[in-house]
mmCIF file of C-alpha atoms and ligand atoms in Angstrom:
data_model
loop_
_atom_site.group_PDB
_atom_site.id
_atom_site.type_symbol
_atom_site.label_atom_id
_atom_site.label_comp_id
_atom_site.label_asym_id
_atom_site.label_seq_id
_atom_site.Cartn_x
_atom_site.Cartn_y
_atom_site.Cartn_z
ATOM 1 C CA MET A 1 -47.696 28.659 22.880
ATOM 2 C CA LEU A 2 -50.427 31.180 22.381
ATOM 3 C CA VAL A 3 -48.720 34.578 22.497
ATOM 4 C CA GLU A 4 -50.841 37.707 22.293
ATOM 5 C CA VAL A 5 -49.349 41.184 22.081
ATOM 6 C CA VAL A 6 -51.642 44.048 23.029
ATOM 7 C CA ASP A 7 -51.066 47.818 23.036
ATOM 8 C CA ASN A 8 -50.571 48.604 26.687
ATOM 9 C CA TYR A 9 -51.068 47.620 30.319
ATOM 10 C CA GLU A 10 -54.793 48.451 30.252
ATOM 11 C CA SER A 11 -55.436 46.127 27.312
ATOM 12 C CA LEU A 12 -53.262 43.429 28.904
ATOM 13 C CA SER A 13 -55.302 43.583 32.116
ATOM 14 C CA ALA A 14 -58.568 43.485 30.165
ATOM 15 C CA ARG A 15 -57.450 40.481 28.086
ATOM 16 C CA ALA A 16 -56.223 38.597 31.169
ATOM 17 C CA ALA A 17 -59.523 39.328 32.926
ATOM 18 C CA GLU A 18 -61.448 37.859 29.970
ATOM 19 C CA VAL A 19 -59.456 34.623 30.256
ATOM 20 C CA VAL A 20 -59.951 34.302 34.028
ATOM 21 C CA ILE A 21 -63.633 35.275 33.930
ATOM 22 C CA GLN A 22 -64.283 32.756 31.154
ATOM 23 C CA GLN A 23 -62.598 30.035 33.242
ATOM 24 C CA ILE A 24 -64.731 30.860 36.305
ATOM 25 C CA ARG A 25 -67.957 30.980 34.258
ATOM 26 C CA LYS A 26 -67.120 27.709 32.491
ATOM 27 C CA LYS A 27 -66.208 25.918 35.736
ATOM 28 C CA PRO A 28 -67.400 27.756 38.864
ATOM 29 C CA ASP A 29 -65.528 25.305 41.126
ATOM 30 C CA SER A 30 -62.209 25.855 39.319
ATOM 31 C CA THR A 31 -58.893 25.794 41.109
ATOM 32 C CA ILE A 32 -57.047 28.989 40.243
ATOM 33 C CA GLY A 33 -53.415 29.773 40.953
ATOM 34 C CA PHE A 34 -52.874 33.425 41.813
ATOM 35 C CA ALA A 35 -49.755 35.562 41.493
ATOM 36 C CA THR A 36 -48.654 38.759 43.195
ATOM 37 C CA GLY A 37 -46.561 41.726 42.058
ATOM 38 C CA GLY A 38 -47.558 44.876 40.220
ATOM 39 C CA THR A 39 -48.461 43.133 36.962
ATOM 40 C CA PRO A 40 -51.719 41.340 37.929
ATOM 41 C CA LYS A 41 -53.178 44.331 39.829
ATOM 42 C CA GLY A 42 -55.113 45.582 36.791
ATOM 43 C CA LEU A 43 -56.472 42.066 36.271
ATOM 44 C CA TYR A 44 -57.586 41.882 39.914
ATOM 45 C CA ASP A 45 -59.318 45.287 39.669
ATOM 46 C CA ARG A 46 -61.304 43.936 36.737
ATOM 47 C CA LEU A 47 -62.193 40.717 38.576
ATOM 48 C CA ILE A 48 -63.507 42.805 41.478
ATOM 49 C CA GLN A 49 -65.536 44.849 39.013
ATOM 50 C CA ALA A 50 -66.931 41.681 37.403
ATOM 51 C CA HIS A 51 -67.983 40.434 40.848
ATOM 52 C CA GLN A 52 -69.513 43.708 41.992
ATOM 53 C CA GLU A 53 -71.211 44.724 38.756
ATOM 54 C CA ARG A 54 -71.926 41.423 37.032
ATOM 55 C CA GLY A 55 -72.186 38.996 39.935
ATOM 56 C CA LEU A 56 -69.133 36.883 39.053
ATOM 57 C CA ASP A 57 -69.193 34.186 41.733
ATOM 58 C CA PHE A 58 -65.957 33.277 43.529
ATOM 59 C CA SER A 59 -67.576 31.224 46.293
ATOM 60 C CA LYS A 60 -66.879 27.793 44.798
ATOM 61 C CA LEU A 61 -63.297 28.483 43.735
ATOM 62 C CA THR A 62 -60.268 26.920 45.356
ATOM 63 C CA THR A 63 -57.181 29.130 45.186
ATOM 64 C CA PHE A 64 -53.459 28.577 45.579
ATOM 65 C CA ASN A 65 -50.917 31.354 45.640
ATOM 66 C CA LEU A 66 -47.518 30.892 44.112
ATOM 67 C CA ASP A 67 -45.307 32.107 46.901
ATOM 68 C CA GLU A 68 -44.724 33.964 50.161
ATOM 69 C CA TYR A 69 -41.804 35.596 51.929
ATOM 70 C CA VAL A 70 -40.278 33.603 54.781
ATOM 71 C CA GLY A 71 -40.450 35.477 58.076
ATOM 72 C CA LEU A 72 -43.441 37.708 57.296
ATOM 73 C CA PRO A 73 -46.723 36.957 59.080
ATOM 74 C CA PRO A 74 -49.877 37.107 56.894
ATOM 75 C CA GLU A 75 -50.892 40.449 58.417
ATOM 76 C CA HIS A 76 -47.582 42.116 57.492
ATOM 77 C CA GLU A 77 -48.270 44.812 54.891
ATOM 78 C CA GLN A 78 -45.630 43.431 52.518
ATOM 79 C CA SER A 79 -46.660 39.797 52.837
ATOM 80 C CA TYR A 80 -48.224 38.224 49.782
ATOM 81 C CA ALA A 81 -51.140 37.116 51.975
ATOM 82 C CA HIS A 82 -51.843 40.763 52.751
ATOM 83 C CA TYR A 83 -51.451 41.638 49.066
ATOM 84 C CA MET A 84 -54.005 39.004 48.011
ATOM 85 C CA TRP A 85 -56.608 39.965 50.588
ATOM 86 C CA SER A 86 -56.300 43.690 50.025
ATOM 87 C CA ASN A 87 -56.033 43.551 46.227
ATOM 88 C CA LEU A 88 -58.643 40.862 45.533
ATOM 89 C CA PHE A 89 -60.019 38.436 48.105
ATOM 90 C CA ASP A 90 -61.497 41.039 50.509
ATOM 91 C CA HIS A 91 -63.543 42.486 47.647
ATOM 92 C CA VAL A 92 -65.055 39.290 46.206
ATOM 93 C CA ASN A 93 -66.950 36.367 47.741
ATOM 94 C CA VAL A 94 -64.131 33.839 48.102
ATOM 95 C CA THR A 95 -64.610 31.059 50.654
ATOM 96 C CA GLU A 96 -61.763 31.586 53.105
ATOM 97 C CA SER A 97 -61.283 27.883 53.853
ATOM 98 C CA ARG A 98 -60.504 27.272 50.174
ATOM 99 C CA VAL A 99 -57.863 30.009 49.935
ATOM 100 C CA HIS A 100 -54.284 28.724 50.155
ATOM 101 C CA ILE A 101 -51.226 30.921 50.518
ATOM 102 C CA PRO A 102 -47.907 29.512 51.768
ATOM 103 C CA HIS A 103 -47.336 30.519 55.389
ATOM 104 C CA GLY A 104 -44.187 32.569 55.816
ATOM 105 C CA MET A 105 -44.048 31.819 59.552
ATOM 106 C CA ALA A 106 -44.523 28.034 59.351
ATOM 107 C CA ASP A 107 -42.592 26.257 62.142
ATOM 108 C CA ASP A 108 -41.484 23.436 59.900
ATOM 109 C CA ILE A 109 -41.088 24.874 56.429
ATOM 110 C CA ASP A 110 -40.286 21.574 54.697
ATOM 111 C CA GLU A 111 -43.373 19.924 56.191
ATOM 112 C CA HIS A 112 -45.477 22.962 55.234
ATOM 113 C CA CYS A 113 -44.230 22.766 51.627
ATOM 114 C CA GLN A 114 -45.142 19.074 51.420
ATOM 115 C CA TRP A 115 -48.576 19.853 52.852
ATOM 116 C CA TYR A 116 -49.039 22.561 50.203
ATOM 117 C CA GLU A 117 -48.221 20.104 47.420
ATOM 118 C CA ARG A 118 -50.661 17.584 48.903
ATOM 119 C CA ARG A 119 -53.414 20.203 49.088
ATOM 120 C CA ILE A 120 -52.940 21.000 45.378
ATOM 121 C CA GLN A 121 -53.231 17.293 44.563
ATOM 122 C CA GLU A 122 -56.297 16.871 46.783
ATOM 123 C CA ALA A 123 -57.946 19.806 45.023
ATOM 124 C CA GLY A 124 -57.496 17.928 41.750
ATOM 125 C CA GLY A 125 -54.676 20.141 40.475
ATOM 126 C CA ILE A 126 -54.723 23.731 39.260
ATOM 127 C CA ASP A 127 -56.938 24.554 36.273
ATOM 128 C CA LEU A 128 -55.513 27.985 35.504
ATOM 129 C CA GLN A 129 -52.266 29.383 36.890
ATOM 130 C CA ILE A 130 -51.692 33.133 36.590
ATOM 131 C CA LEU A 131 -48.001 34.064 36.347
ATOM 132 C CA GLY A 132 -45.897 37.200 36.273
ATOM 133 C CA ILE A 133 -42.203 37.164 35.466
ATOM 134 C CA GLY A 134 -39.187 38.640 37.213
ATOM 135 C CA ALA A 135 -36.796 40.853 35.249
ATOM 136 C CA ASN A 136 -34.268 38.015 35.678
ATOM 137 C CA GLY A 137 -36.645 35.441 34.172
ATOM 138 C CA HIS A 138 -37.935 33.977 37.433
ATOM 139 C CA ILE A 139 -41.468 32.650 37.849
ATOM 140 C CA ALA A 140 -42.976 32.748 41.338
ATOM 141 C CA PHE A 141 -39.719 32.789 43.329
ATOM 142 C CA ASN A 142 -37.946 30.190 41.210
ATOM 143 C CA GLU A 143 -34.780 32.133 40.649
ATOM 144 C CA PRO A 144 -32.255 31.404 37.870
ATOM 145 C CA GLY A 145 -30.625 28.067 38.599
ATOM 146 C CA SER A 146 -33.824 26.544 39.998
ATOM 147 C CA SER A 147 -34.497 22.994 38.913
ATOM 148 C CA LEU A 148 -37.050 22.926 36.116
ATOM 149 C CA GLY A 149 -38.626 19.930 37.862
ATOM 150 C CA SER A 150 -38.724 21.557 41.317
ATOM 151 C CA ARG A 151 -41.599 21.319 43.788
ATOM 152 C CA THR A 152 -42.803 23.693 46.521
ATOM 153 C CA ARG A 153 -39.839 24.535 48.756
ATOM 154 C CA ILE A 154 -37.815 27.319 50.352
ATOM 155 C CA LYS A 155 -35.605 29.352 47.993
ATOM 156 C CA THR A 156 -32.952 31.966 48.546
ATOM 157 C CA LEU A 157 -33.714 35.144 46.596
ATOM 158 C CA THR A 158 -31.127 36.629 44.250
ATOM 159 C CA SER A 159 -29.715 40.053 45.030
ATOM 160 C CA LYS A 160 -31.497 41.303 41.860
ATOM 161 C CA THR A 161 -34.892 40.191 43.189
ATOM 162 C CA VAL A 162 -34.214 41.614 46.660
ATOM 163 C CA GLU A 163 -33.240 44.898 44.963
ATOM 164 C CA ASP A 164 -36.323 44.863 42.666
ATOM 165 C CA ASN A 165 -38.666 44.216 45.576
ATOM 166 C CA ALA A 166 -37.052 46.776 47.891
ATOM 167 C CA ARG A 167 -39.282 49.478 46.333
ATOM 168 C CA TYR A 168 -42.250 47.973 48.179
ATOM 169 C CA PHE A 169 -40.608 48.113 51.618
ATOM 170 C CA GLU A 170 -40.297 51.261 53.759
ATOM 171 C CA ASP A 171 -36.894 50.071 54.914
ATOM 172 C CA PRO A 172 -35.052 48.413 52.000
ATOM 173 C CA ASP A 173 -32.955 46.456 54.512
ATOM 174 C CA MET A 174 -36.103 44.644 55.642
ATOM 175 C CA VAL A 175 -36.671 42.781 52.338
ATOM 176 C CA PRO A 176 -36.685 39.056 53.175
ATOM 177 C CA GLU A 177 -33.939 36.941 51.654
ATOM 178 C CA TYR A 178 -35.920 33.688 51.531
ATOM 179 C CA ALA A 179 -39.281 32.672 50.190
ATOM 180 C CA ILE A 180 -41.523 29.633 49.994
ATOM 181 C CA THR A 181 -42.427 29.053 46.374
ATOM 182 C CA MET A 182 -44.269 26.530 44.272
ATOM 183 C CA GLY A 183 -41.682 24.752 42.138
ATOM 184 C CA VAL A 184 -41.350 25.064 38.382
ATOM 185 C CA GLY A 185 -42.557 21.452 38.173
ATOM 186 C CA THR A 186 -45.569 22.250 40.363
ATOM 187 C CA ILE A 187 -46.496 25.247 38.204
ATOM 188 C CA MET A 188 -46.139 23.293 34.967
ATOM 189 C CA GLU A 189 -48.711 20.736 36.118
ATOM 190 C CA ALA A 190 -51.465 23.365 35.887
ATOM 191 C CA GLU A 191 -53.862 22.682 33.002
ATOM 192 C CA GLU A 192 -53.268 26.177 31.619
ATOM 193 C CA VAL A 193 -50.717 28.844 32.493
ATOM 194 C CA LEU A 194 -51.399 32.509 31.806
ATOM 195 C CA LEU A 195 -48.144 34.478 31.796
ATOM 196 C CA LEU A 196 -48.427 38.267 31.872
ATOM 197 C CA ALA A 197 -45.653 40.785 31.257
ATOM 198 C CA SER A 198 -45.776 44.535 30.855
ATOM 199 C CA GLY A 199 -43.154 47.191 30.227
ATOM 200 C CA GLU A 200 -39.672 47.538 28.802
ATOM 201 C CA ARG A 201 -38.160 46.279 32.068
ATOM 202 C CA LYS A 202 -39.445 42.788 31.230
ATOM 203 C CA SER A 203 -38.510 42.756 27.534
ATOM 204 C CA ARG A 204 -35.152 40.943 27.942
ATOM 205 C CA ALA A 205 -36.660 38.261 30.148
ATOM 206 C CA ILE A 206 -39.521 37.799 27.668
ATOM 207 C CA LYS A 207 -37.150 37.488 24.720
ATOM 208 C CA LYS A 208 -35.196 34.769 26.551
ATOM 209 C CA THR A 209 -38.352 33.053 27.823
ATOM 210 C CA LEU A 210 -40.083 32.746 24.464
ATOM 211 C CA GLU A 211 -37.260 32.669 21.942
ATOM 212 C CA GLY A 212 -34.233 31.511 23.896
ATOM 213 C CA PRO A 213 -33.228 27.980 24.817
ATOM 214 C CA LEU A 214 -35.018 26.078 27.539
ATOM 215 C CA THR A 215 -32.745 26.632 30.523
ATOM 216 C CA ALA A 216 -32.747 26.698 34.307
ATOM 217 C CA MET A 217 -30.989 30.075 33.951
ATOM 218 C CA VAL A 218 -34.370 31.412 32.796
ATOM 219 C CA PRO A 219 -36.936 29.371 34.740
ATOM 220 C CA ALA A 220 -39.810 31.014 32.832
ATOM 221 C CA SER A 221 -38.480 29.403 29.619
ATOM 222 C CA MET A 222 -40.127 26.221 30.897
ATOM 223 C CA VAL A 223 -43.418 27.604 29.506
ATOM 224 C CA GLN A 224 -42.101 26.337 26.157
ATOM 225 C CA MET A 225 -42.692 22.815 27.497
ATOM 226 C CA HIS A 226 -46.234 23.483 28.701
ATOM 227 C CA ARG A 227 -49.074 21.980 26.702
ATOM 228 C CA PHE A 228 -51.191 25.121 27.038
ATOM 229 C CA ALA A 229 -49.206 28.247 27.758
ATOM 230 C CA HIS A 230 -51.039 31.478 27.089
ATOM 231 C CA VAL A 231 -48.787 34.554 27.140
ATOM 232 C CA VAL A 232 -50.179 38.096 27.104
ATOM 233 C CA LEU A 233 -47.665 40.905 26.598
ATOM 234 C CA ASP A 234 -47.897 44.596 26.024
ATOM 235 C CA GLU A 235 -45.891 46.111 23.198
ATOM 236 C CA GLU A 236 -43.054 47.242 25.443
ATOM 237 C CA ALA A 237 -42.584 43.787 26.968
ATOM 238 C CA ALA A 238 -42.685 42.280 23.447
ATOM 239 C CA SER A 239 -40.326 44.894 21.956
ATOM 240 C CA ARG A 240 -37.225 42.673 21.846
ATOM 241 C CA LEU A 241 -38.881 39.658 20.239
ATOM 242 C CA ASP A 242 -37.405 38.679 16.879
ATOM 243 C CA TYR A 243 -40.503 36.749 15.877
ATOM 244 C CA ARG A 244 -44.086 37.758 15.258
ATOM 245 C CA HIS A 245 -46.129 35.344 17.326
ATOM 246 C CA HIS A 246 -49.689 34.672 16.217
ATOM 247 C CA HIS A 247 -52.144 31.771 16.258
ATOM 248 C CA GLY A 248 -49.663 29.586 18.125
ATOM 249 C CA ILE A 249 -46.918 29.975 15.500
ATOM 250 C CA ALA A 250 -43.903 32.280 15.206
ATOM 251 C CA GLU A 251 -42.513 33.923 12.080
ATOM 252 C CA PRO A 252 -39.317 35.989 11.898
ATOM 253 C CA LYS A 253 -40.105 39.718 11.837
ATOM 254 C CA ASP A 254 -37.152 40.239 9.567
ATOM 255 C CA ASP A 255 -37.998 37.870 6.726
ATOM 256 C CA ALA A 256 -34.706 38.358 4.906
HETATM 257 C C1 GLP B 1 -42.133 38.753 42.545
HETATM 258 C C2 GLP B 1 -43.081 37.545 42.566
HETATM 259 C C3 GLP B 1 -43.364 37.015 41.181
HETATM 260 C C4 GLP B 1 -43.720 38.157 40.246
HETATM 261 C C5 GLP B 1 -42.551 39.133 40.183
HETATM 262 C C6 GLP B 1 -42.771 40.274 39.219
HETATM 263 O O1 GLP B 1 -40.806 38.387 42.505
HETATM 264 N N1 GLP B 1 -42.596 36.484 43.367
HETATM 265 O O2 GLP B 1 -44.415 36.071 41.243
HETATM 266 O O3 GLP B 1 -44.012 37.663 38.978
HETATM 267 O O4 GLP B 1 -42.367 39.649 41.495
HETATM 268 O O5 GLP B 1 -43.406 41.346 39.846
HETATM 269 P P1 GLP B 1 -43.960 42.623 39.103
HETATM 270 O O6 GLP B 1 -45.205 42.181 38.428
HETATM 271 O O7 GLP B 1 -44.206 43.609 40.205
HETATM 272 O O8 GLP B 1 -42.916 43.061 38.159
#
């Protein structure tokens, strides 16, 4: 694992943007997996800037989003579709027909999930998957207890996640209880995963993810099995780590 610890959220966003921009420049027809949540917003602002000021071209990209709430139409302000368009896609030159976000109002959710998996395969797999992490160690909406080999499917959200996400809803009682999410197995097939975490609130989950055992109780710990996991943390998110991670190795901070 390549773990980088930077000073703060600004530096984290800048470092993540470098990685994504490099991927797009190296392979303009890349398939990129996008994430939602507060964490990647700074990254997306920088991608917009790179498009508007330096002509970064998104037109040949294929994109897949990690997840979506069940029961919210794409135009709903709290849907992840709305998040992606308003925070990134509306401001760059993506080709709409190559943008994929699970549909929260699909009639047949199981069929839709299988279609989503097929589309990822047909696109040749994901080159770079951007990931955040839940305070309970979830990735996408793979909550603790999710199979580490899981595929795209419907998941029930934990009360902790519903509570964490309530801040985004005007009426906290309206937070959906189910989501469609890529599986842990689906995510791990990406060529590279870029996991971002910022703030003290994530420090316990990061400690367990990077230095704890591989366990379905912390689905993000599966990054330990990935052949190219790149983790960018700010100092607060890294504050509970017992090891100093550098150059793909880890050394105890307390060398006693
Ligand atoms: C949601 C998303 C995750 C995201 C997490 C963390 O639960 N499904 O993909 O990583 O929130 O969000 P934030 O970055 O706002 O802490």
